[in-house]
C-alpha cells in the first residue's frame, strides 16, 4: 500500500477532510466465484478539492464512485465517511452525478432535463427553474434552454448533463468518464469548461477517467488505481498552477506527472 494522504496545494489544503475513505474493498460474486473489484482504497478529499481517479478499464473506478455516491455499499471492515464533523451529508440530496453518456430524457426540453434532480427531491419548482437557467448560462447553453436533446450536439448534451448534476446544489459532484464519448477536441474544450465551472461553483469534484492527461490537467490530486488485482497504487498531489490552460499540457512538469502515472500503470 503506497498511498499517502498528503494535503493538496492551495486553499483545499487548509480544509478538513470532506471524504475519508479507509481500506475500502468490494468483492462481487460472479458465477459462484468471488471476484475482487476493488481492494484497499484509502484517500481523503477536502471540501472544494478536485480529485481525479485514473486507472485502466475494469480496475474498479466506477465501483469506487458508486460507493461514494451511496449507490453501492463497501464490504465489511471498510470505513467511508463523507461530510465530516459539522457537515452532515445525505446521499442523494448532497451528491450530483454525471455519467459517460448524458442520459437526457428526450421528451423533455433542455431546461426541464436540468431541473430533473430538483424535481425528484421535491425542491421548489420556481427556484429550481431559475437555478437551472443560471447553470445553463454557466455551461454556455442558455440560448438552448427550450430545445430538445436531439437538437444538440454530443458536447452540448454533456454540458446539459453537467448542469443537471449541479442543479440541486450538491456538496459533492461525482463524474464517471463524463467526456468519454466525445471527440478529442470537444473533450479538451470541455476540460477547460469544467475547470471554469469548478472554480466558479467551488464544488468538491471527484472525476473518474482513463485519460491520464485529462486526470493531470484537471486534478489537484490524482489517485491511481491499477488492475489485476485491483488496488490503489498512488495518490499524487499535482502541483501545477491553479489557473490551468491548454498550453500547460506542453510543459515539462505536466509531462513529468503524466510519465510518472504511465509508469505506475505499467505503460512506459
Ligand atoms: P472501471 O469503471 O474501472 O472500468 P468497474 O468498477 O466498472 O471498473 O468494474 C470493476 C470490475 O468489477 C469489472 O471487472 C466489472 O466487470 C466488475 N463488476 C462491476 N460491477 C459488478 C457487479 N454488479 N457484479 C459483478 N461484477 C461487477
Ligand atoms: Mg467505469
PDB file of C-alpha atoms and ligand atoms in Angstrom:
ATOM      1  CA  UNK A   1       0.000   0.000   0.000  1.00  0.00           C
ATOM      2  CA  UNK A   2       1.873   3.044  -1.260  1.00  0.00           C
ATOM      3  CA  UNK A   3      -0.951   5.503  -0.961  1.00  0.00           C
ATOM      4  CA  UNK A   4      -0.385   8.639   1.015  1.00  0.00           C
ATOM      5  CA  UNK A   5      -2.990  11.138   2.043  1.00  0.00           C
ATOM      6  CA  UNK A   6      -0.930  14.255   1.519  1.00  0.00           C
ATOM      7  CA  UNK A   7      -2.776  17.540   1.580  1.00  0.00           C
ATOM      8  CA  UNK A   8      -3.166  19.197  -1.793  1.00  0.00           C
ATOM      9  CA  UNK A   9      -1.688  22.567  -2.519  1.00  0.00           C
ATOM     10  CA  UNK A  10      -3.761  25.728  -2.412  1.00  0.00           C
ATOM     11  CA  UNK A  11      -6.808  26.533  -0.355  1.00  0.00           C
ATOM     12  CA  UNK A  12      -8.060  22.968  -0.153  1.00  0.00           C
ATOM     13  CA  UNK A  13      -5.061  22.039   1.997  1.00  0.00           C
ATOM     14  CA  UNK A  14      -6.470  24.073   4.882  1.00  0.00           C
ATOM     15  CA  UNK A  15      -9.937  22.499   4.835  1.00  0.00           C
ATOM     16  CA  UNK A  16     -10.846  19.456   6.941  1.00  0.00           C
ATOM     17  CA  UNK A  17     -11.312  16.173   5.039  1.00  0.00           C
ATOM     18  CA  UNK A  18     -14.704  16.055   3.377  1.00  0.00           C
ATOM     19  CA  UNK A  19     -14.440  12.450   2.299  1.00  0.00           C
ATOM     20  CA  UNK A  20     -12.462   9.929   4.298  1.00  0.00           C
ATOM     21  CA  UNK A  21     -12.040   6.529   2.713  1.00  0.00           C
ATOM     22  CA  UNK A  22     -10.125   3.869   4.561  1.00  0.00           C
ATOM     23  CA  UNK A  23      -9.280   0.460   3.149  1.00  0.00           C
ATOM     24  CA  UNK A  24     -12.391   0.323   1.051  1.00  0.00           C
ATOM     25  CA  UNK A  25     -12.859  -3.011  -0.692  1.00  0.00           C
ATOM     26  CA  UNK A  26     -15.575  -4.541  -2.799  1.00  0.00           C
ATOM     27  CA  UNK A  27     -15.977  -8.125  -3.873  1.00  0.00           C
ATOM     28  CA  UNK A  28     -18.597  -9.240  -6.371  1.00  0.00           C
ATOM     29  CA  UNK A  29     -19.781 -12.802  -6.694  1.00  0.00           C
ATOM     30  CA  UNK A  30     -19.891 -13.939 -10.286  1.00  0.00           C
ATOM     31  CA  UNK A  31     -20.858 -17.473 -11.327  1.00  0.00           C
ATOM     32  CA  UNK A  32     -20.473 -18.531  -7.680  1.00  0.00           C
ATOM     33  CA  UNK A  33     -16.878 -17.210  -7.659  1.00  0.00           C
ATOM     34  CA  UNK A  34     -15.797 -14.260  -5.568  1.00  0.00           C
ATOM     35  CA  UNK A  35     -14.229 -11.503  -7.647  1.00  0.00           C
ATOM     36  CA  UNK A  36     -12.418  -8.608  -6.024  1.00  0.00           C
ATOM     37  CA  UNK A  37     -13.343  -5.453  -7.940  1.00  0.00           C
ATOM     38  CA  UNK A  38     -11.570  -3.095  -5.568  1.00  0.00           C
ATOM     39  CA  UNK A  39      -9.143  -3.516  -2.712  1.00  0.00           C
ATOM     40  CA  UNK A  40      -7.664  -1.303  -0.061  1.00  0.00           C
ATOM     41  CA  UNK A  41      -8.611   2.137  -1.348  1.00  0.00           C
ATOM     42  CA  UNK A  42      -7.680   4.841   1.159  1.00  0.00           C
ATOM     43  CA  UNK A  43      -7.677   8.542   0.482  1.00  0.00           C
ATOM     44  CA  UNK A  44      -9.122  11.826   1.644  1.00  0.00           C
ATOM     45  CA  UNK A  45     -10.847  14.515  -0.356  1.00  0.00           C
ATOM     46  CA  UNK A  46     -11.045  18.009   1.098  1.00  0.00           C
ATOM     47  CA  UNK A  47     -14.001  20.318   0.659  1.00  0.00           C
ATOM     48  CA  UNK A  48     -13.680  22.210  -2.605  1.00  0.00           C
ATOM     49  CA  UNK A  49     -10.989  19.931  -3.951  1.00  0.00           C
ATOM     50  CA  UNK A  50     -10.898  18.438  -7.465  1.00  0.00           C
ATOM     51  CA  UNK A  51      -9.611  14.875  -7.378  1.00  0.00           C
ATOM     52  CA  UNK A  52      -9.068  12.707 -10.458  1.00  0.00           C
ATOM     53  CA  UNK A  53      -9.305   8.925 -10.245  1.00  0.00           C
ATOM     54  CA  UNK A  54      -7.405   7.234 -13.034  1.00  0.00           C
ATOM     55  CA  UNK A  55      -6.872   3.604 -13.984  1.00  0.00           C
ATOM     56  CA  UNK A  56      -7.296   1.055 -16.759  1.00  0.00           C
ATOM     57  CA  UNK A  57     -10.666  -0.246 -17.836  1.00  0.00           C
ATOM     58  CA  UNK A  58     -12.182  -2.676 -15.334  1.00  0.00           C
ATOM     59  CA  UNK A  59      -9.928  -1.689 -12.405  1.00  0.00           C
ATOM     60  CA  UNK A  60     -12.814  -0.626 -10.164  1.00  0.00           C
ATOM     61  CA  UNK A  61     -13.157   3.114 -10.826  1.00  0.00           C
ATOM     62  CA  UNK A  62     -16.916   3.056 -11.322  1.00  0.00           C
ATOM     63  CA  UNK A  63     -17.294   0.728  -8.363  1.00  0.00           C
ATOM     64  CA  UNK A  64     -15.451   3.222  -6.165  1.00  0.00           C
ATOM     65  CA  UNK A  65     -17.558   6.097  -7.475  1.00  0.00           C
ATOM     66  CA  UNK A  66     -20.774   4.171  -6.863  1.00  0.00           C
ATOM     67  CA  UNK A  67     -19.648   3.537  -3.283  1.00  0.00           C
ATOM     68  CA  UNK A  68     -19.020   7.285  -2.860  1.00  0.00           C
ATOM     69  CA  UNK A  69     -22.460   8.016  -4.324  1.00  0.00           C
ATOM     70  CA  UNK A  70     -24.111   5.676  -1.850  1.00  0.00           C
ATOM     71  CA  UNK A  71     -25.395   3.503  -4.715  1.00  0.00           C
ATOM     72  CA  UNK A  72     -23.294   0.583  -3.566  1.00  0.00           C
ATOM     73  CA  UNK A  73     -22.047  -0.404  -0.125  1.00  0.00           C
ATOM     74  CA  UNK A  74     -18.434  -1.242   0.547  1.00  0.00           C
ATOM     75  CA  UNK A  75     -17.692  -4.660   2.042  1.00  0.00           C
ATOM     76  CA  UNK A  76     -17.450  -5.159   5.757  1.00  0.00           C
ATOM     77  CA  UNK A  77     -14.447  -3.657   7.520  1.00  0.00           C
ATOM     78  CA  UNK A  78     -14.321  -0.571   5.320  1.00  0.00           C
ATOM     79  CA  UNK A  79     -14.978   2.888   6.649  1.00  0.00           C
ATOM     80  CA  UNK A  80     -16.323   5.631   4.451  1.00  0.00           C
ATOM     81  CA  UNK A  81     -17.257   8.936   5.924  1.00  0.00           C
ATOM     82  CA  UNK A  82     -18.488  11.843   3.852  1.00  0.00           C
ATOM     83  CA  UNK A  83     -19.187  15.292   5.166  1.00  0.00           C
ATOM     84  CA  UNK A  84     -17.116  15.199   8.305  1.00  0.00           C
ATOM     85  CA  UNK A  85     -17.918  16.853  11.646  1.00  0.00           C
ATOM     86  CA  UNK A  86     -20.387  19.718  11.400  1.00  0.00           C
ATOM     87  CA  UNK A  87     -21.087  18.984   7.745  1.00  0.00           C
ATOM     88  CA  UNK A  88     -23.893  16.407   7.632  1.00  0.00           C
ATOM     89  CA  UNK A  89     -24.181  14.604   4.334  1.00  0.00           C
ATOM     90  CA  UNK A  90     -27.200  12.906   2.812  1.00  0.00           C
ATOM     91  CA  UNK A  91     -26.508  10.685  -0.199  1.00  0.00           C
ATOM     92  CA  UNK A  92     -28.942  11.569  -2.947  1.00  0.00           C
ATOM     93  CA  UNK A  93     -29.552  15.080  -1.689  1.00  0.00           C
ATOM     94  CA  UNK A  94     -25.910  16.034  -1.482  1.00  0.00           C
ATOM     95  CA  UNK A  95     -24.490  14.166  -4.470  1.00  0.00           C
ATOM     96  CA  UNK A  96     -24.659  15.138  -8.134  1.00  0.00           C
ATOM     97  CA  UNK A  97     -23.581  12.595 -10.720  1.00  0.00           C
ATOM     98  CA  UNK A  98     -22.595  12.856 -14.380  1.00  0.00           C
ATOM     99  CA  UNK A  99     -22.017   9.670 -16.348  1.00  0.00           C
ATOM    100  CA  UNK A 100     -20.235   8.827 -19.587  1.00  0.00           C
ATOM    101  CA  UNK A 101     -23.462   9.195 -21.551  1.00  0.00           C
ATOM    102  CA  UNK A 102     -25.578  12.322 -20.970  1.00  0.00           C
ATOM    103  CA  UNK A 103     -28.727  10.207 -20.401  1.00  0.00           C
ATOM    104  CA  UNK A 104     -31.126  13.062 -21.125  1.00  0.00           C
ATOM    105  CA  UNK A 105     -34.859  12.447 -21.342  1.00  0.00           C
ATOM    106  CA  UNK A 106     -35.657  13.005 -24.993  1.00  0.00           C
ATOM    107  CA  UNK A 107     -39.217  14.234 -24.397  1.00  0.00           C
ATOM    108  CA  UNK A 108     -38.094  16.982 -22.038  1.00  0.00           C
ATOM    109  CA  UNK A 109     -36.706  20.318 -23.058  1.00  0.00           C
ATOM    110  CA  UNK A 110     -33.124  21.142 -22.045  1.00  0.00           C
ATOM    111  CA  UNK A 111     -34.132  23.260 -19.039  1.00  0.00           C
ATOM    112  CA  UNK A 112     -36.564  20.557 -17.870  1.00  0.00           C
ATOM    113  CA  UNK A 113     -33.813  17.962 -18.108  1.00  0.00           C
ATOM    114  CA  UNK A 114     -31.573  20.114 -15.940  1.00  0.00           C
ATOM    115  CA  UNK A 115     -34.377  20.534 -13.397  1.00  0.00           C
ATOM    116  CA  UNK A 116     -34.987  16.800 -13.001  1.00  0.00           C
ATOM    117  CA  UNK A 117     -32.956  16.076  -9.816  1.00  0.00           C
ATOM    118  CA  UNK A 118     -34.530  19.095  -8.104  1.00  0.00           C
ATOM    119  CA  UNK A 119     -37.979  17.824  -9.067  1.00  0.00           C
ATOM    120  CA  UNK A 120     -37.240  14.338  -7.774  1.00  0.00           C
ATOM    121  CA  UNK A 121     -36.083  15.849  -4.473  1.00  0.00           C
ATOM    122  CA  UNK A 122     -39.245  17.945  -4.280  1.00  0.00           C
ATOM    123  CA  UNK A 123     -37.428  21.286  -4.247  1.00  0.00           C
ATOM    124  CA  UNK A 124     -39.467  24.409  -5.064  1.00  0.00           C
ATOM    125  CA  UNK A 125     -40.056  24.446  -8.828  1.00  0.00           C
ATOM    126  CA  UNK A 126     -39.701  28.130  -9.467  1.00  0.00           C
ATOM    127  CA  UNK A 127     -36.377  28.422  -7.746  1.00  0.00           C
ATOM    128  CA  UNK A 128     -35.210  25.216  -9.409  1.00  0.00           C
ATOM    129  CA  UNK A 129     -36.040  26.619 -12.834  1.00  0.00           C
ATOM    130  CA  UNK A 130     -34.107  29.787 -12.040  1.00  0.00           C
ATOM    131  CA  UNK A 131     -31.162  27.760 -10.864  1.00  0.00           C
ATOM    132  CA  UNK A 132     -31.345  25.504 -13.934  1.00  0.00           C
ATOM    133  CA  UNK A 133     -31.257  28.608 -16.151  1.00  0.00           C
ATOM    134  CA  UNK A 134     -28.280  30.029 -14.220  1.00  0.00           C
ATOM    135  CA  UNK A 135     -26.450  26.741 -14.698  1.00  0.00           C
ATOM    136  CA  UNK A 136     -27.300  26.632 -18.396  1.00  0.00           C
ATOM    137  CA  UNK A 137     -25.814  30.087 -18.593  1.00  0.00           C
ATOM    138  CA  UNK A 138     -22.717  28.828 -16.785  1.00  0.00           C
ATOM    139  CA  UNK A 139     -22.235  25.991 -19.313  1.00  0.00           C
ATOM    140  CA  UNK A 140     -22.948  28.366 -22.200  1.00  0.00           C
ATOM    141  CA  UNK A 141     -26.308  26.904 -23.212  1.00  0.00           C
ATOM    142  CA  UNK A 142     -28.927  29.344 -22.009  1.00  0.00           C
ATOM    143  CA  UNK A 143     -29.950  30.019 -25.607  1.00  0.00           C
ATOM    144  CA  UNK A 144     -30.755  26.294 -25.953  1.00  0.00           C
ATOM    145  CA  UNK A 145     -32.973  26.043 -22.865  1.00  0.00           C
ATOM    146  CA  UNK A 146     -36.165  25.338 -24.834  1.00  0.00           C
ATOM    147  CA  UNK A 147     -34.574  22.887 -27.272  1.00  0.00           C
ATOM    148  CA  UNK A 148     -34.919  19.122 -27.121  1.00  0.00           C
ATOM    149  CA  UNK A 149     -31.867  16.880 -26.673  1.00  0.00           C
ATOM    150  CA  UNK A 150     -31.887  15.666 -30.307  1.00  0.00           C
ATOM    151  CA  UNK A 151     -31.298  19.266 -31.403  1.00  0.00           C
ATOM    152  CA  UNK A 152     -27.962  19.395 -29.539  1.00  0.00           C
ATOM    153  CA  UNK A 153     -24.501  18.035 -30.353  1.00  0.00           C
ATOM    154  CA  UNK A 154     -22.903  15.411 -28.095  1.00  0.00           C
ATOM    155  CA  UNK A 155     -20.758  18.019 -26.361  1.00  0.00           C
ATOM    156  CA  UNK A 156     -23.767  20.244 -25.719  1.00  0.00           C
ATOM    157  CA  UNK A 157     -25.745  17.297 -24.301  1.00  0.00           C
ATOM    158  CA  UNK A 158     -22.864  16.501 -21.983  1.00  0.00           C
ATOM    159  CA  UNK A 159     -22.847  20.126 -20.788  1.00  0.00           C
ATOM    160  CA  UNK A 160     -26.574  19.797 -20.060  1.00  0.00           C
ATOM    161  CA  UNK A 161     -25.799  16.663 -18.037  1.00  0.00           C
ATOM    162  CA  UNK A 162     -23.170  18.581 -16.052  1.00  0.00           C
ATOM    163  CA  UNK A 163     -25.645  21.392 -15.335  1.00  0.00           C
ATOM    164  CA  UNK A 164     -28.165  18.736 -14.215  1.00  0.00           C
ATOM    165  CA  UNK A 165     -25.576  17.262 -11.811  1.00  0.00           C
ATOM    166  CA  UNK A 166     -25.306  20.686 -10.129  1.00  0.00           C
ATOM    167  CA  UNK A 167     -28.952  21.828 -10.075  1.00  0.00           C
ATOM    168  CA  UNK A 168     -29.811  20.678  -6.560  1.00  0.00           C
ATOM    169  CA  UNK A 169     -26.653  22.362  -5.257  1.00  0.00           C
ATOM    170  CA  UNK A 170     -24.965  19.111  -4.178  1.00  0.00           C
ATOM    171  CA  UNK A 171     -21.977  19.233  -1.877  1.00  0.00           C
ATOM    172  CA  UNK A 172     -20.203  16.557  -3.894  1.00  0.00           C
ATOM    173  CA  UNK A 173     -20.096  16.111  -7.662  1.00  0.00           C
ATOM    174  CA  UNK A 174     -19.109  12.699  -8.992  1.00  0.00           C
ATOM    175  CA  UNK A 175     -18.225  12.313 -12.657  1.00  0.00           C
ATOM    176  CA  UNK A 176     -17.698   8.943 -14.304  1.00  0.00           C
ATOM    177  CA  UNK A 177     -15.795   9.410 -17.559  1.00  0.00           C
ATOM    178  CA  UNK A 178     -18.114  12.258 -18.498  1.00  0.00           C
ATOM    179  CA  UNK A 179     -16.218  13.070 -21.697  1.00  0.00           C
ATOM    180  CA  UNK A 180     -15.518   9.513 -22.829  1.00  0.00           C
ATOM    181  CA  UNK A 181     -17.932   9.658 -25.737  1.00  0.00           C
ATOM    182  CA  UNK A 182     -16.648  12.955 -27.138  1.00  0.00           C
ATOM    183  CA  UNK A 183     -14.107  13.587 -29.882  1.00  0.00           C
ATOM    184  CA  UNK A 184     -10.649  14.749 -28.762  1.00  0.00           C
ATOM    185  CA  UNK A 185     -11.088  18.456 -29.490  1.00  0.00           C
ATOM    186  CA  UNK A 186     -14.502  18.726 -27.851  1.00  0.00           C
ATOM    187  CA  UNK A 187     -13.114  16.849 -24.899  1.00  0.00           C
ATOM    188  CA  UNK A 188     -10.282  19.347 -24.441  1.00  0.00           C
ATOM    189  CA  UNK A 189     -12.720  22.222 -24.627  1.00  0.00           C
ATOM    190  CA  UNK A 190     -14.941  20.502 -22.070  1.00  0.00           C
ATOM    191  CA  UNK A 191     -11.968  20.057 -19.748  1.00  0.00           C
ATOM    192  CA  UNK A 192     -11.335  23.786 -19.751  1.00  0.00           C
ATOM    193  CA  UNK A 193     -15.073  24.409 -19.310  1.00  0.00           C
ATOM    194  CA  UNK A 194     -15.253  22.042 -16.353  1.00  0.00           C
ATOM    195  CA  UNK A 195     -12.340  23.777 -14.618  1.00  0.00           C
ATOM    196  CA  UNK A 196     -14.126  27.085 -15.049  1.00  0.00           C
ATOM    197  CA  UNK A 197     -17.335  25.626 -13.565  1.00  0.00           C
ATOM    198  CA  UNK A 198     -15.366  24.166 -10.685  1.00  0.00           C
ATOM    199  CA  UNK A 199     -13.685  27.499  -9.970  1.00  0.00           C
ATOM    200  CA  UNK A 200     -16.989  29.351 -10.067  1.00  0.00           C
ATOM    201  CA  UNK A 201     -19.059  26.848  -8.094  1.00  0.00           C
ATOM    202  CA  UNK A 202     -16.457  25.850  -5.506  1.00  0.00           C
ATOM    203  CA  UNK A 203     -17.810  22.266  -5.540  1.00  0.00           C
ATOM    204  CA  UNK A 204     -15.941  19.211  -4.370  1.00  0.00           C
ATOM    205  CA  UNK A 205     -15.435  17.111  -7.501  1.00  0.00           C
ATOM    206  CA  UNK A 206     -14.261  13.521  -7.923  1.00  0.00           C
ATOM    207  CA  UNK A 207     -13.753  12.686 -11.585  1.00  0.00           C
ATOM    208  CA  UNK A 208     -13.091   9.208 -12.943  1.00  0.00           C
ATOM    209  CA  UNK A 209     -11.222   8.955 -16.216  1.00  0.00           C
ATOM    210  CA  UNK A 210      -8.936   6.595 -18.084  1.00  0.00           C
ATOM    211  CA  UNK A 211      -7.281   9.592 -19.713  1.00  0.00           C
ATOM    212  CA  UNK A 212      -4.006  10.230 -17.911  1.00  0.00           C
ATOM    213  CA  UNK A 213      -3.557  13.685 -19.459  1.00  0.00           C
ATOM    214  CA  UNK A 214      -7.112  14.595 -18.516  1.00  0.00           C
ATOM    215  CA  UNK A 215      -6.559  13.420 -14.930  1.00  0.00           C
ATOM    216  CA  UNK A 216      -3.394  15.525 -14.533  1.00  0.00           C
ATOM    217  CA  UNK A 217      -4.864  18.553 -16.289  1.00  0.00           C
ATOM    218  CA  UNK A 218      -7.998  18.636 -14.130  1.00  0.00           C
ATOM    219  CA  UNK A 219      -6.997  17.274 -10.749  1.00  0.00           C
ATOM    220  CA  UNK A 220      -5.423  18.943  -7.773  1.00  0.00           C
ATOM    221  CA  UNK A 221      -4.652  15.324  -6.939  1.00  0.00           C
ATOM    222  CA  UNK A 222      -4.623  12.149  -8.988  1.00  0.00           C
ATOM    223  CA  UNK A 223      -5.493   8.855  -7.332  1.00  0.00           C
ATOM    224  CA  UNK A 224      -4.133   5.972  -9.404  1.00  0.00           C
ATOM    225  CA  UNK A 225      -5.828   2.571  -9.440  1.00  0.00           C
ATOM    226  CA  UNK A 226      -4.228  -0.444 -11.074  1.00  0.00           C
ATOM    227  CA  UNK A 227      -5.779  -3.667 -12.293  1.00  0.00           C
ATOM    228  CA  UNK A 228      -5.063  -7.333 -11.727  1.00  0.00           C
ATOM    229  CA  UNK A 229      -5.765  -7.415  -8.811  1.00  0.00           C
ATOM    230  CA  UNK A 230      -7.495  -4.065  -8.480  1.00  0.00           C
ATOM    231  CA  UNK A 231      -5.744  -1.880  -5.966  1.00  0.00           C
ATOM    232  CA  UNK A 232      -4.865   1.693  -5.233  1.00  0.00           C
ATOM    233  CA  UNK A 233      -1.326   2.442  -6.438  1.00  0.00           C
ATOM    234  CA  UNK A 234      -0.746   6.096  -5.593  1.00  0.00           C
ATOM    235  CA  UNK A 235      -2.180   9.406  -4.506  1.00  0.00           C
ATOM    236  CA  UNK A 236      -0.284  12.195  -6.260  1.00  0.00           C
ATOM    237  CA  UNK A 237      -0.659  15.907  -5.490  1.00  0.00           C
ATOM    238  CA  UNK A 238      -0.466  17.825  -8.780  1.00  0.00           C
ATOM    239  CA  UNK A 239       1.483  20.980  -8.162  1.00  0.00           C
ATOM    240  CA  UNK A 240       0.611  22.870 -11.334  1.00  0.00           C
ATOM    241  CA  UNK A 241      -0.687  26.457 -11.491  1.00  0.00           C
ATOM    242  CA  UNK A 242      -4.306  26.598 -10.257  1.00  0.00           C
ATOM    243  CA  UNK A 243      -5.388  28.511 -13.353  1.00  0.00           C
ATOM    244  CA  UNK A 244      -4.794  25.881 -15.993  1.00  0.00           C
ATOM    245  CA  UNK A 245      -4.753  26.487 -19.712  1.00  0.00           C
ATOM    246  CA  UNK A 246      -4.248  24.010 -22.543  1.00  0.00           C
ATOM    247  CA  UNK A 247      -0.660  25.268 -23.075  1.00  0.00           C
ATOM    248  CA  UNK A 248       0.137  23.699 -19.735  1.00  0.00           C
ATOM    249  CA  UNK A 249      -0.095  20.304 -21.440  1.00  0.00           C
ATOM    250  CA  UNK A 250       3.102  21.049 -23.323  1.00  0.00           C
ATOM    251  CA  UNK A 251       5.051  21.923 -20.158  1.00  0.00           C
ATOM    252  CA  UNK A 252       7.832  19.804 -18.716  1.00  0.00           C
ATOM    253  CA  UNK A 253       6.059  19.479 -15.342  1.00  0.00           C
ATOM    254  CA  UNK A 254       2.874  18.226 -16.997  1.00  0.00           C
ATOM    255  CA  UNK A 255       4.869  15.689 -18.990  1.00  0.00           C
ATOM    256  CA  UNK A 256       6.670  14.510 -15.854  1.00  0.00           C
ATOM    257  CA  UNK A 257       3.399  13.868 -13.970  1.00  0.00           C
ATOM    258  CA  UNK A 258       1.953  12.022 -16.966  1.00  0.00           C
ATOM    259  CA  UNK A 259       5.073   9.867 -17.404  1.00  0.00           C
ATOM    260  CA  UNK A 260       5.049   9.018 -13.699  1.00  0.00           C
ATOM    261  CA  UNK A 261       1.428   7.827 -13.901  1.00  0.00           C
ATOM    262  CA  UNK A 262       2.023   5.886 -17.141  1.00  0.00           C
ATOM    263  CA  UNK A 263       4.866   4.194 -15.281  1.00  0.00           C
ATOM    264  CA  UNK A 264       2.649   3.283 -12.322  1.00  0.00           C
ATOM    265  CA  UNK A 265       0.181   1.745 -14.775  1.00  0.00           C
ATOM    266  CA  UNK A 266       2.962  -0.271 -16.431  1.00  0.00           C
ATOM    267  CA  UNK A 267       2.602   1.648 -19.663  1.00  0.00           C
ATOM    268  CA  UNK A 268       6.041   3.156 -20.060  1.00  0.00           C
TER     269      UNK A 268
HETATM  270  P1  LIG B   1     -13.971   0.535 -14.251  1.00  0.00           P
HETATM  271  O1  LIG B   1     -15.006   1.567 -14.012  1.00  0.00           O
HETATM  272  O2  LIG B   1     -12.624   0.887 -13.693  1.00  0.00           O
HETATM  273  O3  LIG B   1     -13.865   0.151 -15.690  1.00  0.00           O
HETATM  274  P2  LIG B   1     -15.760  -1.135 -12.707  1.00  0.00           P
HETATM  275  O4  LIG B   1     -15.748  -0.551 -11.355  1.00  0.00           O
HETATM  276  O5  LIG B   1     -16.912  -0.864 -13.573  1.00  0.00           O
HETATM  277  O6  LIG B   1     -14.390  -0.796 -13.467  1.00  0.00           O
HETATM  278  O7  LIG B   1     -15.652  -2.704 -12.581  1.00  0.00           O
HETATM  279  C1  LIG B   1     -14.590  -3.369 -11.905  1.00  0.00           C
HETATM  280  C2  LIG B   1     -14.774  -4.851 -12.083  1.00  0.00           C
HETATM  281  O8  LIG B   1     -15.900  -5.275 -11.328  1.00  0.00           O
HETATM  282  C3  LIG B   1     -15.040  -5.250 -13.528  1.00  0.00           C
HETATM  283  O9  LIG B   1     -14.370  -6.454 -13.794  1.00  0.00           O
HETATM  284  C4  LIG B   1     -16.530  -5.421 -13.576  1.00  0.00           C
HETATM  285  O10 LIG B   1     -16.889  -6.372 -14.558  1.00  0.00           O
HETATM  286  C5  LIG B   1     -16.849  -5.918 -12.169  1.00  0.00           C
HETATM  287  N1  LIG B   1     -18.196  -5.524 -11.720  1.00  0.00           N
HETATM  288  C6  LIG B   1     -18.669  -4.268 -11.612  1.00  0.00           C
HETATM  289  N2  LIG B   1     -19.929  -4.261 -11.142  1.00  0.00           N
HETATM  290  C7  LIG B   1     -20.276  -5.559 -10.948  1.00  0.00           C
HETATM  291  C8  LIG B   1     -21.440  -6.232 -10.464  1.00  0.00           C
HETATM  292  N3  LIG B   1     -22.532  -5.560 -10.064  1.00  0.00           N
HETATM  293  N4  LIG B   1     -21.412  -7.591 -10.405  1.00  0.00           N
HETATM  294  C9  LIG B   1     -20.315  -8.283 -10.784  1.00  0.00           C
HETATM  295  N5  LIG B   1     -19.189  -7.720 -11.236  1.00  0.00           N
HETATM  296  C10 LIG B   1     -19.150  -6.380 -11.320  1.00  0.00           C
HETATM  297 MG1  LIG B   2     -16.263   2.577 -15.319  1.00  0.00          MG
END
